[in-house]
GROMACS .gro file of C-alpha atoms in nm:
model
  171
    1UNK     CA    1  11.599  11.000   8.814
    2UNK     CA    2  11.438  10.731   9.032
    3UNK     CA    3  11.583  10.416   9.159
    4UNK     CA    4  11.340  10.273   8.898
    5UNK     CA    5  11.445  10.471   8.636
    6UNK     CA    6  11.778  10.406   8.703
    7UNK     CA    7  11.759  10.085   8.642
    8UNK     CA    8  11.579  10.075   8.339
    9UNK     CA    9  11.825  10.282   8.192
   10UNK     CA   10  12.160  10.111   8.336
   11UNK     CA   11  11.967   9.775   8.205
   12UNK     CA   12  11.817   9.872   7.879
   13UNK     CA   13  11.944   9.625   7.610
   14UNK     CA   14  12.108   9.398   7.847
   15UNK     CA   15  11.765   9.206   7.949
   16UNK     CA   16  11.491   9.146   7.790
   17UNK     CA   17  11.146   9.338   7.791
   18UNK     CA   18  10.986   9.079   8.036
   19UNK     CA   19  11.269   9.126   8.268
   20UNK     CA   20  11.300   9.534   8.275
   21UNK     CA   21  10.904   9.515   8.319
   22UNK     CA   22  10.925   9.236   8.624
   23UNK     CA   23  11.172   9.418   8.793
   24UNK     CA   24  10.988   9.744   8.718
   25UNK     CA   25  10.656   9.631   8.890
   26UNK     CA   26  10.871   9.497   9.234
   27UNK     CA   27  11.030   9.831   9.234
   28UNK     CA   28  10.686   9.999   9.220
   29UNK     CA   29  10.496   9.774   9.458
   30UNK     CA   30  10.855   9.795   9.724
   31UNK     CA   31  10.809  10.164   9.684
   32UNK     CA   32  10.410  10.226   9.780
   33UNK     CA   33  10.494   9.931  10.066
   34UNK     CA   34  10.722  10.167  10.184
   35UNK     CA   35  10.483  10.473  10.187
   36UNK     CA   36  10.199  10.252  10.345
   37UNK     CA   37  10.443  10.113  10.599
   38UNK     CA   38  10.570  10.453  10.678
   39UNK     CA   39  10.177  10.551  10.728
   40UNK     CA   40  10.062  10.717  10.361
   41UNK     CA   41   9.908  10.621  10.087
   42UNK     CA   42   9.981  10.656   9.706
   43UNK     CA   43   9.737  10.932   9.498
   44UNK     CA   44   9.649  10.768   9.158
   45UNK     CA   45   9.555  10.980   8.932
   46UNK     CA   46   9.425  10.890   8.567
   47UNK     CA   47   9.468  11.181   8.277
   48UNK     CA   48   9.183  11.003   8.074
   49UNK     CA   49   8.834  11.190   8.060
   50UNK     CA   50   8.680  11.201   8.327
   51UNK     CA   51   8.982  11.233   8.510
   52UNK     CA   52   8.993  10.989   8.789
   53UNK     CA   53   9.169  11.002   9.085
   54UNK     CA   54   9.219  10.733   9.391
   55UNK     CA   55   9.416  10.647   9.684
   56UNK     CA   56   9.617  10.305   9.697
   57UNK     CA   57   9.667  10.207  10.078
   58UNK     CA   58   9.393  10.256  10.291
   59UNK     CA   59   9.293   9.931  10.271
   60UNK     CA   60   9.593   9.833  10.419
   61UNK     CA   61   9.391   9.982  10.718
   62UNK     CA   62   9.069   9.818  10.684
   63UNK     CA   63   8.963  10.107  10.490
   64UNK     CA   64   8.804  10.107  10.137
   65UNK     CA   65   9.033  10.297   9.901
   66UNK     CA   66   8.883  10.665   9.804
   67UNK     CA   67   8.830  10.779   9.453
   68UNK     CA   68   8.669  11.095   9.272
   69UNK     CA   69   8.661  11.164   8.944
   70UNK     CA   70   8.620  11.511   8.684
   71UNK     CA   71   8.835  11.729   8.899
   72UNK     CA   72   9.174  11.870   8.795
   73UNK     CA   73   9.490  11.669   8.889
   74UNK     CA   74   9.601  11.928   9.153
   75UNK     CA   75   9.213  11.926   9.301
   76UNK     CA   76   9.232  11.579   9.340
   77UNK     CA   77   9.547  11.492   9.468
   78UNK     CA   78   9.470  11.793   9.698
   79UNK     CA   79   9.157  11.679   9.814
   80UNK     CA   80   9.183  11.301   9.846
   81UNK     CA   81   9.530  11.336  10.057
   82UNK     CA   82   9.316  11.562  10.281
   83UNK     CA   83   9.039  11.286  10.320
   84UNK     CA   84   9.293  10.983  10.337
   85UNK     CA   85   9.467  11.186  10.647
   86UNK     CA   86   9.128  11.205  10.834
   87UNK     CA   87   9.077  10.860  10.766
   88UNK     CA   88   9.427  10.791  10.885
   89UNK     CA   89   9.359  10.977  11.179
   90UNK     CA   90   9.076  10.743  11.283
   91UNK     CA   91   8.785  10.938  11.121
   92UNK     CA   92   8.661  10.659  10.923
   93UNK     CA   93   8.413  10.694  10.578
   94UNK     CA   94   8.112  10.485  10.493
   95UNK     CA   95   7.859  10.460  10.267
   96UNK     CA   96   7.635  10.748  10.246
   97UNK     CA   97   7.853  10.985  10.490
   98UNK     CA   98   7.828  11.362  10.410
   99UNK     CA   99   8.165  11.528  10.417
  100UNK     CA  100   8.316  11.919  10.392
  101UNK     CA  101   8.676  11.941  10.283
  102UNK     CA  102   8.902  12.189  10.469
  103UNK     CA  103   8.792  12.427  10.162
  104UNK     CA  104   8.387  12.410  10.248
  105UNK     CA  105   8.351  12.145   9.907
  106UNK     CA  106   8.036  11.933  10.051
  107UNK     CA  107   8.064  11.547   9.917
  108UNK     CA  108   7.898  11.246   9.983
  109UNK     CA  109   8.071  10.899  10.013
  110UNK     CA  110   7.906  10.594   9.791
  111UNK     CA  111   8.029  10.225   9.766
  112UNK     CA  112   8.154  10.175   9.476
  113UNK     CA  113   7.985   9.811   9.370
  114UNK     CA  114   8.198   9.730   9.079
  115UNK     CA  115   8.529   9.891   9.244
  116UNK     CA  116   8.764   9.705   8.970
  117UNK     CA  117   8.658   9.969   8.666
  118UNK     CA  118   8.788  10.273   8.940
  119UNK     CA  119   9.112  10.121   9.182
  120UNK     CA  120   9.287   9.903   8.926
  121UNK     CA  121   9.625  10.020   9.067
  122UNK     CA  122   9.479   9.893   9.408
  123UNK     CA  123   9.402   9.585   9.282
  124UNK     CA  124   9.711   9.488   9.148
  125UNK     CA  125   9.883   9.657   9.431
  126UNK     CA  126   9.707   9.391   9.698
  127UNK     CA  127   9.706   9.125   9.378
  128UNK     CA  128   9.360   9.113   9.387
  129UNK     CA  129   9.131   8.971   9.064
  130UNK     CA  130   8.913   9.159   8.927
  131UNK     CA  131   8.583   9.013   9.072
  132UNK     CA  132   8.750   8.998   9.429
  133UNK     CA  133   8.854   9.378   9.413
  134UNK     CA  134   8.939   9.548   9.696
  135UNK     CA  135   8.634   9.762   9.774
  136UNK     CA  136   8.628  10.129   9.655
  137UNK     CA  137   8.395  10.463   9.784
  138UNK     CA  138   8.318  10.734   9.539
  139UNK     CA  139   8.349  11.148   9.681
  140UNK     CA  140   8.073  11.266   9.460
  141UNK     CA  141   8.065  11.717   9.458
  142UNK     CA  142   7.802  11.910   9.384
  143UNK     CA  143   7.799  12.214   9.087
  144UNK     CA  144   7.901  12.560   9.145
  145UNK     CA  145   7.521  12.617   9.241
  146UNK     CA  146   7.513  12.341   9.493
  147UNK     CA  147   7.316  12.079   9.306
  148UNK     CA  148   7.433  11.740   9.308
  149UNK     CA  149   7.497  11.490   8.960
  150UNK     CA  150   7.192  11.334   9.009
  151UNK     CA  151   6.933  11.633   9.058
  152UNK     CA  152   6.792  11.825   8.762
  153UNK     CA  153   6.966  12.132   8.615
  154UNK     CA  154   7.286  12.006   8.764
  155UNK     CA  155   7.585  12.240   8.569
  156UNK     CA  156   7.886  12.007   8.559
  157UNK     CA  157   8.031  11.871   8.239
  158UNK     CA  158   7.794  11.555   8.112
  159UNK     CA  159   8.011  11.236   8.221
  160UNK     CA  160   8.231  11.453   8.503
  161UNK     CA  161   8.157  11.220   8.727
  162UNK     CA  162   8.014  10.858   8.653
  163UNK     CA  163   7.792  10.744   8.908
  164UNK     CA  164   7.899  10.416   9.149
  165UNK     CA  165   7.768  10.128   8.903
  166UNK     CA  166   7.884  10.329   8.584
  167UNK     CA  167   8.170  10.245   8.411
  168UNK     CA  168   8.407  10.554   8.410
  169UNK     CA  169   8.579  10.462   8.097
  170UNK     CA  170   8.299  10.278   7.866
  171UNK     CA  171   8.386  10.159   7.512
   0.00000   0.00000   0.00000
């Protein structure tokens, strides 16, 4: 098990909920310090259609934190560890960029303008509100066929991957 874990289980019953769950969230937040500090990042990844996925710690770097959405949890993690390293390695991302993965997948970068519905983990991460969220770009693929979300005849699944502005996960 993990040091978190650990505890949780060595403590269960002996303090309260509030406690376990305090001491829980300054385990997690000492943990991705210590990745950030030892120069990574952390991969979230969301299970919940459409299947978002973003990094936690590039803005640590002056960096706005990376996210894609309605790939497979392997794809992602894959892919936005490849993209964080480049950025890492001083090959920075803005707004509008085209980019090729190390696999020939063509993207292109957008702002994110309301980052809070896609990097929550980043925000509470940094302990940022909401409506001062740590800024966010969206990797946006094309199909199979090479058409992108936003041209007609486009073949991915409706809602694969919400456009910047969209909420991914609305009511």
């Amino acid at each position: 098990m993990c040091e978190q874990c650990d505890y949780l289980a060595a403590n269960a019953g002996r303090a309260s909920e509030a406690t376990l769950e305090a001491e829980f969230r300054r385990m997690q937040r000492a943990r991705i310090r210590d990745l950030i500090d030892r120069g990574s990042w952390l991969v979230t990844l969301v299970e919940d259609w459409p299947w978002l996925a973003y990094t936690v710690g590039l803005w640590s770097r002056g960096h706005p934190e990376i996210c894609v959405s309605g790939m497979r949890t392997t794809q992602a993690h894959a892919l936005l560890n490849e993209i964080a390293q480049r950025v890492v390695d001083g090959l920075p991302i803005a707004d509008g960029d085209e980019i090729v993965c190390d696999h020939g997948l063509p993207m292109m970068a957008f702002r994110v303008p309301k980052p809070e519905l896609f990097v929550p983990q980043a925000n509470w991460f940094y302990r940022r509100k909401p409506r001062n969220s740590v800024p966010a770009l969206q990797l946006v693929y094309p199909d199979a066929h090479g058409t992108w979300p936003w041209e007609p005849d486009c073949h991915l699944f409706p809602g694969a991957q919400p456009m910047p502005g969209d909420d991914p996960y609305p009511d």
